[in-house]
PDB file of C-alpha atoms in Angstrom:
ATOM      1  CA  UNK A  14       0.000   0.000   0.000  1.00 53.00           C
ATOM      2  CA  UNK A  15       1.274   3.443  -0.911  1.00 81.00           C
ATOM      3  CA  UNK A  16       2.120   5.532   2.158  1.00 87.00           C
ATOM      4  CA  UNK A  17       1.621   9.305   1.945  1.00 94.00           C
ATOM      5  CA  UNK A  18       3.886  11.206   4.312  1.00 95.00           C
ATOM      6  CA  UNK A  19       3.345  14.877   5.117  1.00 96.00           C
ATOM      7  CA  UNK A  20       6.855  16.005   5.985  1.00 96.00           C
ATOM      8  CA  UNK A  21       7.151  18.751   8.605  1.00 94.00           C
ATOM      9  CA  UNK A  22       6.600  19.699  12.208  1.00 89.00           C
ATOM     10  CA  UNK A  23       3.245  18.910  13.885  1.00 88.00           C
ATOM     11  CA  UNK A  24       1.413  21.869  12.365  1.00 89.00           C
ATOM     12  CA  UNK A  25      -2.344  21.876  12.992  1.00 93.00           C
ATOM     13  CA  UNK A  26      -3.197  22.295   9.304  1.00 94.00           C
ATOM     14  CA  UNK A  27      -0.987  19.343   8.342  1.00 95.00           C
ATOM     15  CA  UNK A  28      -2.574  17.183  11.039  1.00 95.00           C
ATOM     16  CA  UNK A  29      -6.043  18.118   9.777  1.00 95.00           C
ATOM     17  CA  UNK A  30      -4.990  17.354   6.209  1.00 96.00           C
ATOM     18  CA  UNK A  31      -3.617  13.940   7.141  1.00 96.00           C
ATOM     19  CA  UNK A  32      -6.793  13.066   9.074  1.00 97.00           C
ATOM     20  CA  UNK A  33      -9.031  14.258   6.241  1.00 97.00           C
ATOM     21  CA  UNK A  34      -7.116  12.195   3.706  1.00 96.00           C
ATOM     22  CA  UNK A  35      -7.325   9.089   5.898  1.00 96.00           C
ATOM     23  CA  UNK A  36     -11.095   9.601   6.076  1.00 96.00           C
ATOM     24  CA  UNK A  37     -11.074   9.556   2.267  1.00 94.00           C
ATOM     25  CA  UNK A  38      -9.148   6.303   2.053  1.00 94.00           C
ATOM     26  CA  UNK A  39      -5.613   7.687   1.721  1.00 95.00           C
ATOM     27  CA  UNK A  40      -3.047   6.267   4.197  1.00 95.00           C
ATOM     28  CA  UNK A  41      -1.586   9.632   5.158  1.00 96.00           C
ATOM     29  CA  UNK A  42       0.543  10.447   8.185  1.00 95.00           C
ATOM     30  CA  UNK A  43       2.303  13.548   9.461  1.00 95.00           C
ATOM     31  CA  UNK A  44       5.928  12.478   9.941  1.00 95.00           C
ATOM     32  CA  UNK A  45       9.250  14.115  10.709  1.00 95.00           C
ATOM     33  CA  UNK A  46      12.064  14.260   8.151  1.00 96.00           C
ATOM     34  CA  UNK A  47      14.098  11.774  10.208  1.00 93.00           C
ATOM     35  CA  UNK A  48      11.277   9.236  10.218  1.00 94.00           C
ATOM     36  CA  UNK A  49      10.566   9.816   6.537  1.00 95.00           C
ATOM     37  CA  UNK A  50      13.949   8.463   5.490  1.00 93.00           C
ATOM     38  CA  UNK A  51      13.226   5.184   7.328  1.00 93.00           C
ATOM     39  CA  UNK A  52       9.536   4.842   6.527  1.00 94.00           C
ATOM     40  CA  UNK A  53       9.194   5.867   2.887  1.00 96.00           C
ATOM     41  CA  UNK A  54      10.497   3.958  -0.090  1.00 95.00           C
ATOM     42  CA  UNK A  55       9.935   3.475  -3.824  1.00 95.00           C
ATOM     43  CA  UNK A  56       6.278   3.947  -4.750  1.00 92.00           C
ATOM     44  CA  UNK A  57       5.442   5.968  -1.645  1.00 96.00           C
ATOM     45  CA  UNK A  58       4.536   9.661  -1.650  1.00 97.00           C
ATOM     46  CA  UNK A  59       5.975  12.577   0.331  1.00 97.00           C
ATOM     47  CA  UNK A  60       4.415  16.043   0.536  1.00 98.00           C
ATOM     48  CA  UNK A  61       6.887  18.643   1.733  1.00 97.00           C
ATOM     49  CA  UNK A  62       5.294  20.773   4.479  1.00 97.00           C
ATOM     50  CA  UNK A  63       8.462  22.207   6.011  1.00 97.00           C
ATOM     51  CA  UNK A  64       7.778  25.722   7.285  1.00 97.00           C
ATOM     52  CA  UNK A  65       9.957  28.679   8.230  1.00 97.00           C
ATOM     53  CA  UNK A  66      11.476  28.611  11.684  1.00 96.00           C
ATOM     54  CA  UNK A  67       9.651  30.415  14.457  1.00 95.00           C
ATOM     55  CA  UNK A  68      12.808  32.496  14.819  1.00 96.00           C
ATOM     56  CA  UNK A  69      12.328  33.689  11.196  1.00 97.00           C
ATOM     57  CA  UNK A  70      15.972  33.017  10.324  1.00 96.00           C
ATOM     58  CA  UNK A  71      15.498  30.182   7.853  1.00 97.00           C
ATOM     59  CA  UNK A  72      13.553  27.041   7.011  1.00 97.00           C
ATOM     60  CA  UNK A  73      13.079  24.237   9.503  1.00 96.00           C
ATOM     61  CA  UNK A  74      15.493  21.312   8.941  1.00 96.00           C
ATOM     62  CA  UNK A  75      14.682  18.658   6.364  1.00 96.00           C
ATOM     63  CA  UNK A  76      15.148  20.056   2.857  1.00 97.00           C
ATOM     64  CA  UNK A  77      17.993  17.593   2.233  1.00 97.00           C
ATOM     65  CA  UNK A  78      15.674  14.751   3.255  1.00 97.00           C
ATOM     66  CA  UNK A  79      13.214  15.661   0.499  1.00 97.00           C
ATOM     67  CA  UNK A  80      16.051  15.455  -2.037  1.00 97.00           C
ATOM     68  CA  UNK A  81      17.156  12.119  -0.580  1.00 97.00           C
ATOM     69  CA  UNK A  82      13.612  10.764  -0.877  1.00 97.00           C
ATOM     70  CA  UNK A  83      13.592  11.639  -4.581  1.00 97.00           C
ATOM     71  CA  UNK A  84      16.792   9.632  -5.033  1.00 96.00           C
ATOM     72  CA  UNK A  85      15.161   6.687  -3.210  1.00 96.00           C
ATOM     73  CA  UNK A  86      12.296   6.655  -5.701  1.00 96.00           C
ATOM     74  CA  UNK A  87       9.701   8.360  -3.507  1.00 97.00           C
ATOM     75  CA  UNK A  88       7.248  10.566  -5.357  1.00 96.00           C
ATOM     76  CA  UNK A  89       7.831  13.997  -3.785  1.00 97.00           C
ATOM     77  CA  UNK A  90       5.501  16.977  -3.978  1.00 98.00           C
ATOM     78  CA  UNK A  91       6.819  20.358  -2.826  1.00 98.00           C
ATOM     79  CA  UNK A  92      10.447  19.373  -3.168  1.00 97.00           C
ATOM     80  CA  UNK A  93      13.422  21.151  -1.650  1.00 98.00           C
ATOM     81  CA  UNK A  94      13.826  23.752  -4.390  1.00 98.00           C
ATOM     82  CA  UNK A  95      10.139  24.628  -4.471  1.00 98.00           C
ATOM     83  CA  UNK A  96       9.977  25.108  -0.705  1.00 98.00           C
ATOM     84  CA  UNK A  97      13.124  27.221  -0.709  1.00 98.00           C
ATOM     85  CA  UNK A  98      11.719  29.450  -3.459  1.00 98.00           C
ATOM     86  CA  UNK A  99       8.441  29.803  -1.579  1.00 98.00           C
ATOM     87  CA  UNK A 100       9.897  30.573   1.841  1.00 97.00           C
ATOM     88  CA  UNK A 101      12.788  32.825   0.818  1.00 97.00           C
ATOM     89  CA  UNK A 102      10.965  35.988  -0.223  1.00 97.00           C
ATOM     90  CA  UNK A 103      13.950  37.206  -2.187  1.00 96.00           C
ATOM     91  CA  UNK A 104      13.926  34.036  -4.285  1.00 97.00           C
ATOM     92  CA  UNK A 105      10.150  34.309  -4.637  1.00 98.00           C
ATOM     93  CA  UNK A 106      10.501  37.825  -6.021  1.00 97.00           C
ATOM     94  CA  UNK A 107      13.158  36.734  -8.496  1.00 97.00           C
ATOM     95  CA  UNK A 108      11.034  33.836  -9.747  1.00 98.00           C
ATOM     96  CA  UNK A 109       8.000  36.097 -10.173  1.00 98.00           C
ATOM     97  CA  UNK A 110      10.122  38.625 -12.010  1.00 97.00           C
ATOM     98  CA  UNK A 111      11.471  35.966 -14.388  1.00 97.00           C
ATOM     99  CA  UNK A 112       7.899  34.834 -15.056  1.00 98.00           C
ATOM    100  CA  UNK A 113       6.912  38.472 -15.720  1.00 98.00           C
ATOM    101  CA  UNK A 114       4.132  38.387 -13.143  1.00 98.00           C
ATOM    102  CA  UNK A 115       2.714  41.431 -11.392  1.00 95.00           C
ATOM    103  CA  UNK A 116       4.316  41.839  -7.976  1.00 96.00           C
ATOM    104  CA  UNK A 117       5.442  44.698  -5.744  1.00 96.00           C
ATOM    105  CA  UNK A 118       8.967  45.936  -6.309  1.00 96.00           C
ATOM    106  CA  UNK A 119      11.078  43.873  -3.909  1.00 97.00           C
ATOM    107  CA  UNK A 120      14.731  44.411  -2.957  1.00 97.00           C
ATOM    108  CA  UNK A 121      17.207  42.995  -0.468  1.00 97.00           C
ATOM    109  CA  UNK A 122      18.456  45.152   2.399  1.00 97.00           C
ATOM    110  CA  UNK A 123      21.682  43.895   3.971  1.00 96.00           C
ATOM    111  CA  UNK A 124      22.866  44.956   7.432  1.00 95.00           C
ATOM    112  CA  UNK A 125      25.079  48.022   7.164  1.00 92.00           C
ATOM    113  CA  UNK A 126      23.994  48.800   3.601  1.00 95.00           C
ATOM    114  CA  UNK A 127      22.139  51.821   2.299  1.00 95.00           C
ATOM    115  CA  UNK A 128      18.378  51.494   2.015  1.00 95.00           C
ATOM    116  CA  UNK A 129      17.613  50.186  -1.488  1.00 96.00           C
ATOM    117  CA  UNK A 130      14.476  52.316  -1.887  1.00 96.00           C
ATOM    118  CA  UNK A 131      12.881  55.347  -0.312  1.00 96.00           C
ATOM    119  CA  UNK A 132       9.726  55.047   1.797  1.00 96.00           C
ATOM    120  CA  UNK A 133       6.904  54.284   1.703  1.00 97.00           C
ATOM    121  CA  UNK A 134       7.708  50.573   1.800  1.00 98.00           C
ATOM    122  CA  UNK A 135       7.215  47.414   3.858  1.00 97.00           C
ATOM    123  CA  UNK A 136      10.190  45.862   5.635  1.00 98.00           C
ATOM    124  CA  UNK A 137       9.981  42.164   6.488  1.00 98.00           C
ATOM    125  CA  UNK A 138      12.166  39.089   7.119  1.00 98.00           C
ATOM    126  CA  UNK A 139      13.416  37.079   4.148  1.00 97.00           C
ATOM    127  CA  UNK A 140      12.015  33.992   5.860  1.00 97.00           C
ATOM    128  CA  UNK A 141       8.836  35.229   7.486  1.00 93.00           C
ATOM    129  CA  UNK A 142       5.296  34.198   8.269  1.00 92.00           C
ATOM    130  CA  UNK A 143       2.327  34.980  10.513  1.00 93.00           C
ATOM    131  CA  UNK A 144       2.851  38.723   9.955  1.00 93.00           C
ATOM    132  CA  UNK A 145       5.668  38.666  12.515  1.00 96.00           C
ATOM    133  CA  UNK A 146       8.178  41.516  12.259  1.00 96.00           C
ATOM    134  CA  UNK A 147       6.466  42.988   9.207  1.00 97.00           C
ATOM    135  CA  UNK A 148       6.664  46.780   9.397  1.00 97.00           C
ATOM    136  CA  UNK A 149       5.034  49.519   7.365  1.00 97.00           C
ATOM    137  CA  UNK A 150       7.456  52.416   6.852  1.00 97.00           C
ATOM    138  CA  UNK A 151       5.750  55.475   5.390  1.00 96.00           C
ATOM    139  CA  UNK A 152       8.298  58.139   6.319  1.00 96.00           C
ATOM    140  CA  UNK A 153      12.009  58.433   7.069  1.00 96.00           C
ATOM    141  CA  UNK A 154      11.250  58.836  10.766  1.00 97.00           C
ATOM    142  CA  UNK A 155       9.275  55.572  10.766  1.00 97.00           C
ATOM    143  CA  UNK A 156      12.187  53.884   8.983  1.00 97.00           C
ATOM    144  CA  UNK A 157      14.571  54.965  11.728  1.00 96.00           C
ATOM    145  CA  UNK A 158      12.286  53.566  14.427  1.00 97.00           C
ATOM    146  CA  UNK A 159      11.923  50.236  12.586  1.00 97.00           C
ATOM    147  CA  UNK A 160      15.652  49.913  11.938  1.00 96.00           C
ATOM    148  CA  UNK A 161      16.364  50.416  15.630  1.00 96.00           C
ATOM    149  CA  UNK A 162      14.113  47.395  16.269  1.00 96.00           C
ATOM    150  CA  UNK A 163      15.242  45.009  13.512  1.00 96.00           C
ATOM    151  CA  UNK A 164      18.963  45.644  13.983  1.00 95.00           C
ATOM    152  CA  UNK A 165      18.615  43.649  17.202  1.00 94.00           C
ATOM    153  CA  UNK A 166      16.879  40.730  15.488  1.00 96.00           C
ATOM    154  CA  UNK A 167      18.920  37.598  14.821  1.00 96.00           C
ATOM    155  CA  UNK A 168      17.117  37.037  11.514  1.00 97.00           C
ATOM    156  CA  UNK A 169      18.176  40.474  10.280  1.00 97.00           C
ATOM    157  CA  UNK A 170      21.809  39.994  11.258  1.00 97.00           C
ATOM    158  CA  UNK A 171      21.863  36.630   9.486  1.00 96.00           C
ATOM    159  CA  UNK A 172      19.895  37.289   6.284  1.00 97.00           C
ATOM    160  CA  UNK A 173      19.120  40.987   6.107  1.00 97.00           C
ATOM    161  CA  UNK A 174      15.575  42.044   5.257  1.00 97.00           C
ATOM    162  CA  UNK A 175      13.208  42.408   2.338  1.00 97.00           C
ATOM    163  CA  UNK A 176      12.123  45.919   1.414  1.00 98.00           C
ATOM    164  CA  UNK A 177       8.934  45.847  -0.610  1.00 97.00           C
ATOM    165  CA  UNK A 178       6.921  48.526  -2.342  1.00 96.00           C
ATOM    166  CA  UNK A 179       3.938  49.580  -0.209  1.00 96.00           C
ATOM    167  CA  UNK A 180       0.749  48.838  -2.117  1.00 95.00           C
ATOM    168  CA  UNK A 181      -2.415  50.927  -1.725  1.00 93.00           C
ATOM    169  CA  UNK A 182      -4.529  49.910   1.257  1.00 91.00           C
ATOM    170  CA  UNK A 183      -7.287  47.444   0.390  1.00 93.00           C
ATOM    171  CA  UNK A 184      -8.434  46.018   3.721  1.00 95.00           C
ATOM    172  CA  UNK A 185      -8.375  42.464   2.379  1.00 97.00           C
ATOM    173  CA  UNK A 186      -6.525  40.055   0.122  1.00 97.00           C
ATOM    174  CA  UNK A 187      -7.161  36.712  -1.554  1.00 98.00           C
ATOM    175  CA  UNK A 188      -5.333  33.572  -0.546  1.00 98.00           C
ATOM    176  CA  UNK A 189      -5.683  30.918  -3.219  1.00 98.00           C
ATOM    177  CA  UNK A 190      -4.769  27.289  -2.670  1.00 98.00           C
ATOM    178  CA  UNK A 191      -3.095  25.740  -5.717  1.00 98.00           C
ATOM    179  CA  UNK A 192      -2.401  22.016  -6.065  1.00 98.00           C
ATOM    180  CA  UNK A 193      -1.226  20.057  -9.057  1.00 97.00           C
ATOM    181  CA  UNK A 194      -1.734  22.970 -11.426  1.00 97.00           C
ATOM    182  CA  UNK A 195      -5.313  23.643 -10.273  1.00 97.00           C
ATOM    183  CA  UNK A 196      -6.898  26.214  -7.993  1.00 98.00           C
ATOM    184  CA  UNK A 197      -8.593  23.994  -5.433  1.00 98.00           C
ATOM    185  CA  UNK A 198      -9.559  26.501  -2.750  1.00 98.00           C
ATOM    186  CA  UNK A 199      -9.256  29.956  -1.330  1.00 98.00           C
ATOM    187  CA  UNK A 200     -10.505  32.567   1.091  1.00 98.00           C
ATOM    188  CA  UNK A 201     -10.720  36.317   1.369  1.00 98.00           C
ATOM    189  CA  UNK A 202      -8.775  37.543   4.405  1.00 97.00           C
ATOM    190  CA  UNK A 203     -10.171  40.750   5.890  1.00 97.00           C
ATOM    191  CA  UNK A 204      -8.000  42.885   8.152  1.00 96.00           C
ATOM    192  CA  UNK A 205      -8.871  43.385  11.799  1.00 96.00           C
ATOM    193  CA  UNK A 206      -9.956  46.885  12.900  1.00 95.00           C
ATOM    194  CA  UNK A 207      -6.920  49.134  13.120  1.00 94.00           C
ATOM    195  CA  UNK A 208      -4.693  46.572  11.397  1.00 95.00           C
ATOM    196  CA  UNK A 209      -3.307  46.697   7.830  1.00 95.00           C
ATOM    197  CA  UNK A 210      -1.889  43.164   7.623  1.00 95.00           C
ATOM    198  CA  UNK A 211      -4.187  40.336   6.564  1.00 95.00           C
ATOM    199  CA  UNK A 212      -2.717  37.576   8.720  1.00 94.00           C
ATOM    200  CA  UNK A 213      -5.255  35.544  10.676  1.00 94.00           C
ATOM    201  CA  UNK A 214      -2.700  35.398  13.507  1.00 93.00           C
ATOM    202  CA  UNK A 215      -3.148  39.186  13.777  1.00 95.00           C
ATOM    203  CA  UNK A 216      -6.924  39.060  13.970  1.00 96.00           C
ATOM    204  CA  UNK A 217      -7.932  38.970  10.297  1.00 96.00           C
ATOM    205  CA  UNK A 218     -11.129  37.110   9.493  1.00 97.00           C
ATOM    206  CA  UNK A 219     -11.723  34.720   6.602  1.00 97.00           C
ATOM    207  CA  UNK A 220     -14.591  34.653   4.131  1.00 97.00           C
ATOM    208  CA  UNK A 221     -15.414  31.975   1.546  1.00 96.00           C
ATOM    209  CA  UNK A 222     -14.953  32.984  -2.075  1.00 96.00           C
ATOM    210  CA  UNK A 223     -15.563  31.931  -5.628  1.00 97.00           C
ATOM    211  CA  UNK A 224     -12.343  33.430  -7.020  1.00 96.00           C
ATOM    212  CA  UNK A 225     -12.516  35.347 -10.304  1.00 96.00           C
ATOM    213  CA  UNK A 226     -10.885  33.827 -13.350  1.00 97.00           C
ATOM    214  CA  UNK A 227      -8.233  36.538 -13.484  1.00 96.00           C
ATOM    215  CA  UNK A 228      -7.111  35.758  -9.934  1.00 97.00           C
ATOM    216  CA  UNK A 229      -7.011  32.030 -10.671  1.00 98.00           C
ATOM    217  CA  UNK A 230      -4.841  32.518 -13.746  1.00 98.00           C
ATOM    218  CA  UNK A 231      -2.392  34.638 -11.769  1.00 98.00           C
ATOM    219  CA  UNK A 232      -2.316  32.173  -8.878  1.00 98.00           C
ATOM    220  CA  UNK A 233      -1.575  29.254 -11.198  1.00 98.00           C
ATOM    221  CA  UNK A 234       1.236  31.108 -12.923  1.00 98.00           C
ATOM    222  CA  UNK A 235       2.751  32.124  -9.581  1.00 98.00           C
ATOM    223  CA  UNK A 236       2.745  28.533  -8.300  1.00 98.00           C
ATOM    224  CA  UNK A 237       4.298  27.342 -11.563  1.00 98.00           C
ATOM    225  CA  UNK A 238       6.989  30.043 -11.337  1.00 98.00           C
ATOM    226  CA  UNK A 239       8.441  28.431  -8.195  1.00 98.00           C
ATOM    227  CA  UNK A 240       7.620  24.840  -9.162  1.00 98.00           C
ATOM    228  CA  UNK A 241       5.285  24.214  -6.218  1.00 98.00           C
ATOM    229  CA  UNK A 242       2.770  21.373  -6.085  1.00 98.00           C
ATOM    230  CA  UNK A 243       0.726  22.475  -3.047  1.00 98.00           C
ATOM    231  CA  UNK A 244       1.022  26.138  -2.169  1.00 98.00           C
ATOM    232  CA  UNK A 245      -0.834  29.198  -0.958  1.00 98.00           C
ATOM    233  CA  UNK A 246      -0.710  32.248  -3.215  1.00 98.00           C
ATOM    234  CA  UNK A 247      -1.522  35.636  -1.679  1.00 98.00           C
ATOM    235  CA  UNK A 248      -2.992  38.160  -4.123  1.00 98.00           C
ATOM    236  CA  UNK A 249      -3.411  41.839  -3.292  1.00 97.00           C
ATOM    237  CA  UNK A 250      -6.268  43.642  -5.056  1.00 96.00           C
ATOM    238  CA  UNK A 251      -5.460  46.800  -7.011  1.00 94.00           C
ATOM    239  CA  UNK A 252      -7.636  48.989  -9.209  1.00 89.00           C
ATOM    240  CA  UNK A 253      -7.072  46.957 -12.363  1.00 89.00           C
ATOM    241  CA  UNK A 254      -6.708  43.434 -11.000  1.00 94.00           C
ATOM    242  CA  UNK A 255      -4.341  41.679  -8.607  1.00 97.00           C
ATOM    243  CA  UNK A 256      -0.677  41.620  -7.622  1.00 97.00           C
ATOM    244  CA  UNK A 257       1.161  38.533  -6.342  1.00 98.00           C
ATOM    245  CA  UNK A 258       2.262  39.420  -2.829  1.00 96.00           C
ATOM    246  CA  UNK A 259       3.689  36.170  -1.429  1.00 96.00           C
ATOM    247  CA  UNK A 260       3.623  32.383  -1.660  1.00 97.00           C
ATOM    248  CA  UNK A 261       3.456  29.949   1.254  1.00 97.00           C
ATOM    249  CA  UNK A 262       4.908  26.467   0.883  1.00 95.00           C
ATOM    250  CA  UNK A 263       3.421  25.230   4.167  1.00 96.00           C
ATOM    251  CA  UNK A 264       0.113  26.990   3.737  1.00 96.00           C
ATOM    252  CA  UNK A 265      -2.373  26.559   6.571  1.00 94.00           C
ATOM    253  CA  UNK A 266      -5.881  25.724   5.420  1.00 96.00           C
ATOM    254  CA  UNK A 267      -9.029  23.923   6.485  1.00 96.00           C
ATOM    255  CA  UNK A 268     -12.450  23.038   5.103  1.00 96.00           C
ATOM    256  CA  UNK A 269     -13.435  26.729   4.863  1.00 96.00           C
ATOM    257  CA  UNK A 270     -11.103  26.979   1.877  1.00 98.00           C
ATOM    258  CA  UNK A 271     -13.391  24.766  -0.177  1.00 97.00           C
ATOM    259  CA  UNK A 272     -14.768  26.382  -3.326  1.00 97.00           C
ATOM    260  CA  UNK A 273     -18.569  26.423  -3.683  1.00 95.00           C
ATOM    261  CA  UNK A 274     -19.882  22.863  -3.500  1.00 95.00           C
ATOM    262  CA  UNK A 275     -16.440  21.290  -3.248  1.00 96.00           C
ATOM    263  CA  UNK A 276     -14.421  19.450  -0.604  1.00 97.00           C
ATOM    264  CA  UNK A 277     -10.989  21.123  -0.448  1.00 97.00           C
ATOM    265  CA  UNK A 278      -9.302  18.045   1.018  1.00 97.00           C
ATOM    266  CA  UNK A 279     -10.646  15.773  -1.710  1.00 97.00           C
ATOM    267  CA  UNK A 280      -9.759  18.387  -4.328  1.00 97.00           C
ATOM    268  CA  UNK A 281      -6.171  18.492  -3.044  1.00 97.00           C
ATOM    269  CA  UNK A 282      -5.883  14.712  -3.157  1.00 97.00           C
ATOM    270  CA  UNK A 283      -7.380  14.578  -6.618  1.00 97.00           C
ATOM    271  CA  UNK A 284      -5.102  17.287  -7.966  1.00 97.00           C
ATOM    272  CA  UNK A 285      -2.058  15.376  -6.668  1.00 97.00           C
ATOM    273  CA  UNK A 286      -3.481  12.047  -7.927  1.00 95.00           C
ATOM    274  CA  UNK A 287      -3.625  10.524  -4.454  1.00 95.00           C
ATOM    275  CA  UNK A 288      -7.198   9.236  -4.376  1.00 90.00           C
ATOM    276  CA  UNK A 289      -7.364   5.432  -4.043  1.00 85.00           C
ATOM    277  CA  UNK A 290      -8.781   4.990  -7.549  1.00 77.00           C
ATOM    278  CA  UNK A 291      -6.037   7.205  -9.011  1.00 75.00           C
ATOM    279  CA  UNK A 292      -3.257   5.357  -7.183  1.00 57.00           C
ATOM    280  CA  UNK A 293      -4.675   2.021  -8.285  1.00 49.00           C
ATOM    281  CA  UNK A 294      -4.792   3.217 -11.879  1.00 47.00           C
TER     282      UNK A 294
END
């Protein structure tokens, strides 16, 4: 029997995904990279769910394990390169630029260097998530205050920061879930009162959506640009469409992400060809 391993730390979304897939007849388990090398072999499946570290200074250990699993003959989704391109926002920006996709101007800011652009801009970690240490800098005085904070951060001393063009306020964004070259889910994330970031960890609320075709096309192209098999794509609305803001290789999602009349967990399995009938075929 094919074993499906979700590789990463015990993240709630990964645990829910594994349980939902088991309910649908897929022998899925959330396992650590160390266990994956012993448990999985030729014909098995691994889904990379490695996330950024809570310290925001890199990706949790295990990328080399995903590469090793490929060499062993394991079918790997979200391989090492795809996860690195998703989690390193500088690499994400470069991939989006090469694919000629709409995105905010994004530059690297190294410790001790001159600012690469004038405010207004957003300063954030290269390896960030949950809206942590993401700062809006609208004036030079705000920049000085933010720099006094981040210069003490270990992530800044190690990797520098990302400086990103500040987009017009919208109060919400779209997070699309892309798997196997298909948009299988999504939500609208609405900012909390007094907040400008759309992270649920900062109080944003989620609303079900039926995403417009334009957003779906952009989300699919963004996922393809980094070579991801299961990824969240964050789109920021602007007057004439959408801009790709970020991608998340360990995207957190649940049944609310389901598109109208669809089961997001079954859609994910189907897109990755993991349903029992697909595996048997």
